């Protein structure tokens, strides 16, 4: 294993434990009526059982908060944590750009190298693209965020 692969594995393991943004309580997940500028999405990966509910709070075209609750493999939980760190404070258009870039890397089957300047720690997940069965694990939070953002308009 190369030192870069080792570093990437370490980032994934650390992020899966850190779970940045994983602060939604069970009673908040029912989201009866969300205020303007707030969207929420639940996603499930039935293949491996990963599950996430992600809430995005926006104001003035900026992502003000990312909150989520989830359970799943280290890849899906690390990806959610990394997404929460990257997206908070960015403009909504920038977040859509991040999601598009990450999706392109994940769909490349290992042919595209992730740009750390754009994706930050999410570049550590680029190796997942070589394993199609695990791509959905990495994409789960990003897809939930995309849907939640669409609800904030």
Coordinates of C-alpha atoms in Angstrom, one line a residue:
X1 CA 0.0 0.0 0.0
X2 CA 1.4 3.4 -0.9
X3 CA 1.8 6.1 1.6
X4 CA -1.0 8.1 -0.1
X5 CA -3.4 5.2 0.1
X6 CA -2.5 4.9 3.8
X7 CA -3.1 8.6 4.4
X8 CA -6.4 8.4 2.6
X9 CA -7.5 5.4 4.7
X10 CA -6.5 7.3 7.8
X11 CA -8.6 10.3 6.8
X12 CA -11.6 8.1 6.1
X13 CA -11.3 6.4 9.5
X14 CA -10.9 9.6 11.4
X15 CA -13.8 11.3 9.6
X16 CA -16.1 8.3 10.2
X17 CA -15.4 8.7 13.9
X18 CA -15.6 12.5 13.9
X19 CA -19.0 12.7 12.2
X20 CA -19.0 16.4 11.7
X21 CA -22.5 17.7 11.5
X22 CA -24.0 14.5 12.9
X23 CA -26.1 16.4 15.5
X24 CA -29.7 15.8 14.4
X25 CA -31.8 14.4 17.3
X26 CA -34.4 11.7 16.6
X27 CA -37.2 14.2 17.4
X28 CA -35.8 16.6 14.7
X29 CA -35.8 13.9 12.0
X30 CA -39.6 13.9 11.6
X31 CA -39.4 17.5 10.2
X32 CA -43.1 18.3 10.2
X33 CA -42.8 21.7 8.7
X34 CA -39.4 23.1 7.8
X35 CA -39.0 26.8 7.7
X36 CA -38.0 28.7 4.5
X37 CA -34.4 28.1 3.6
X38 CA -34.3 24.7 5.2
X39 CA -34.4 21.4 3.3
X40 CA -34.1 17.8 4.5
X41 CA -33.7 14.5 2.7
X42 CA -33.6 10.9 3.8
X43 CA -31.5 8.5 1.7
X44 CA -31.1 4.7 2.1
X45 CA -28.7 2.4 0.4
X46 CA -30.5 -0.9 0.5
X47 CA -27.5 -2.9 -0.8
X48 CA -25.5 -2.4 2.4
X49 CA -28.0 -0.7 4.8
X50 CA -26.3 2.8 4.9
X51 CA -28.9 5.4 5.9
X52 CA -28.8 9.1 6.4
X53 CA -31.1 12.0 7.0
X54 CA -29.5 15.3 6.1
X55 CA -30.7 18.8 6.7
X56 CA -29.4 21.9 4.9
X57 CA -30.0 25.4 6.3
X58 CA -29.5 28.3 3.9
X59 CA -29.8 32.1 4.1
X60 CA -28.9 34.7 1.5
X61 CA -27.7 32.1 -1.0
X62 CA -25.2 30.6 1.5
X63 CA -25.2 27.3 3.3
X64 CA -25.4 28.2 7.0
X65 CA -25.6 24.7 8.4
X66 CA -25.4 21.0 7.6
X67 CA -26.9 18.6 10.2
X68 CA -27.4 14.9 9.8
X69 CA -28.1 11.6 11.5
X70 CA -27.1 8.4 10.0
X71 CA -25.8 4.9 10.4
X72 CA -23.6 2.9 8.0
X73 CA -20.2 1.9 6.9
X74 CA -17.0 4.0 7.5
X75 CA -17.2 5.2 3.9
X76 CA -20.7 6.6 4.1
X77 CA -20.2 8.2 7.5
X78 CA -16.8 9.7 6.6
X79 CA -18.3 11.1 3.4
X80 CA -21.2 12.7 5.3
X81 CA -18.7 14.2 7.8
X82 CA -16.4 15.5 5.0
X83 CA -19.3 17.0 3.1
X84 CA -20.6 18.8 6.2
X85 CA -17.1 20.3 6.7
X86 CA -16.7 21.3 3.1
X87 CA -20.2 22.8 2.4
X88 CA -20.9 24.9 5.4
X89 CA -20.3 28.6 4.6
X90 CA -20.2 28.1 0.9
X91 CA -22.6 29.6 -1.6
X92 CA -25.4 27.3 -2.8
X93 CA -24.0 27.4 -6.3
X94 CA -20.5 26.4 -5.0
X95 CA -22.0 23.5 -3.1
X96 CA -23.7 22.3 -6.3
X97 CA -20.3 22.5 -8.0
X98 CA -18.7 20.4 -5.3
X99 CA -21.4 17.8 -5.6
X100 CA -21.1 17.7 -9.4
X101 CA -17.3 17.4 -9.1
X102 CA -17.5 14.6 -6.5
X103 CA -20.1 12.8 -8.6
X104 CA -17.8 12.9 -11.7
X105 CA -14.9 11.5 -9.7
X106 CA -17.1 8.8 -8.2
X107 CA -18.5 7.7 -11.6
X108 CA -15.0 7.6 -13.2
X109 CA -14.2 4.1 -12.1
X110 CA -10.8 5.3 -11.0
X111 CA -10.0 7.1 -14.2
X112 CA -10.2 10.7 -12.8
X113 CA -7.9 11.9 -10.1
X114 CA -9.7 14.0 -7.5
X115 CA -8.5 17.6 -7.2
X116 CA -7.7 18.3 -3.6
X117 CA -7.9 22.0 -4.2
X118 CA -11.6 21.5 -5.0
X119 CA -12.6 18.5 -2.9
X120 CA -10.3 18.8 0.1
X121 CA -10.6 15.7 2.3
X122 CA -13.2 14.3 -0.1
X123 CA -10.3 13.5 -2.4
X124 CA -9.5 10.7 0.1
X125 CA -12.7 8.9 -1.1
X126 CA -11.5 8.9 -4.8
X127 CA -10.3 5.3 -4.5
X128 CA -13.9 4.2 -3.8
X129 CA -14.6 5.0 -7.5
X130 CA -12.8 1.8 -8.4
X131 CA -15.4 -0.3 -6.6
X132 CA -18.8 0.4 -8.1
X133 CA -20.7 -1.3 -5.3
X134 CA -19.2 1.2 -2.8
X135 CA -19.8 4.4 -4.8
X136 CA -23.4 4.7 -3.5
X137 CA -21.9 4.6 0.0
X138 CA -19.7 7.5 -0.7
X139 CA -22.4 9.4 -2.6
X140 CA -25.3 9.0 -0.1
X141 CA -24.8 12.2 1.9
X142 CA -24.1 14.2 -1.3
X143 CA -27.3 13.0 -3.0
X144 CA -29.2 13.8 0.2
X145 CA -27.7 17.3 0.2
X146 CA -28.6 17.9 -3.4
X147 CA -32.2 17.0 -2.8
X148 CA -32.3 19.0 0.5
X149 CA -30.8 22.1 -1.3
X150 CA -33.5 21.8 -4.0
X151 CA -36.1 22.1 -1.2
X152 CA -34.7 25.4 0.0
X153 CA -35.6 27.4 -3.1

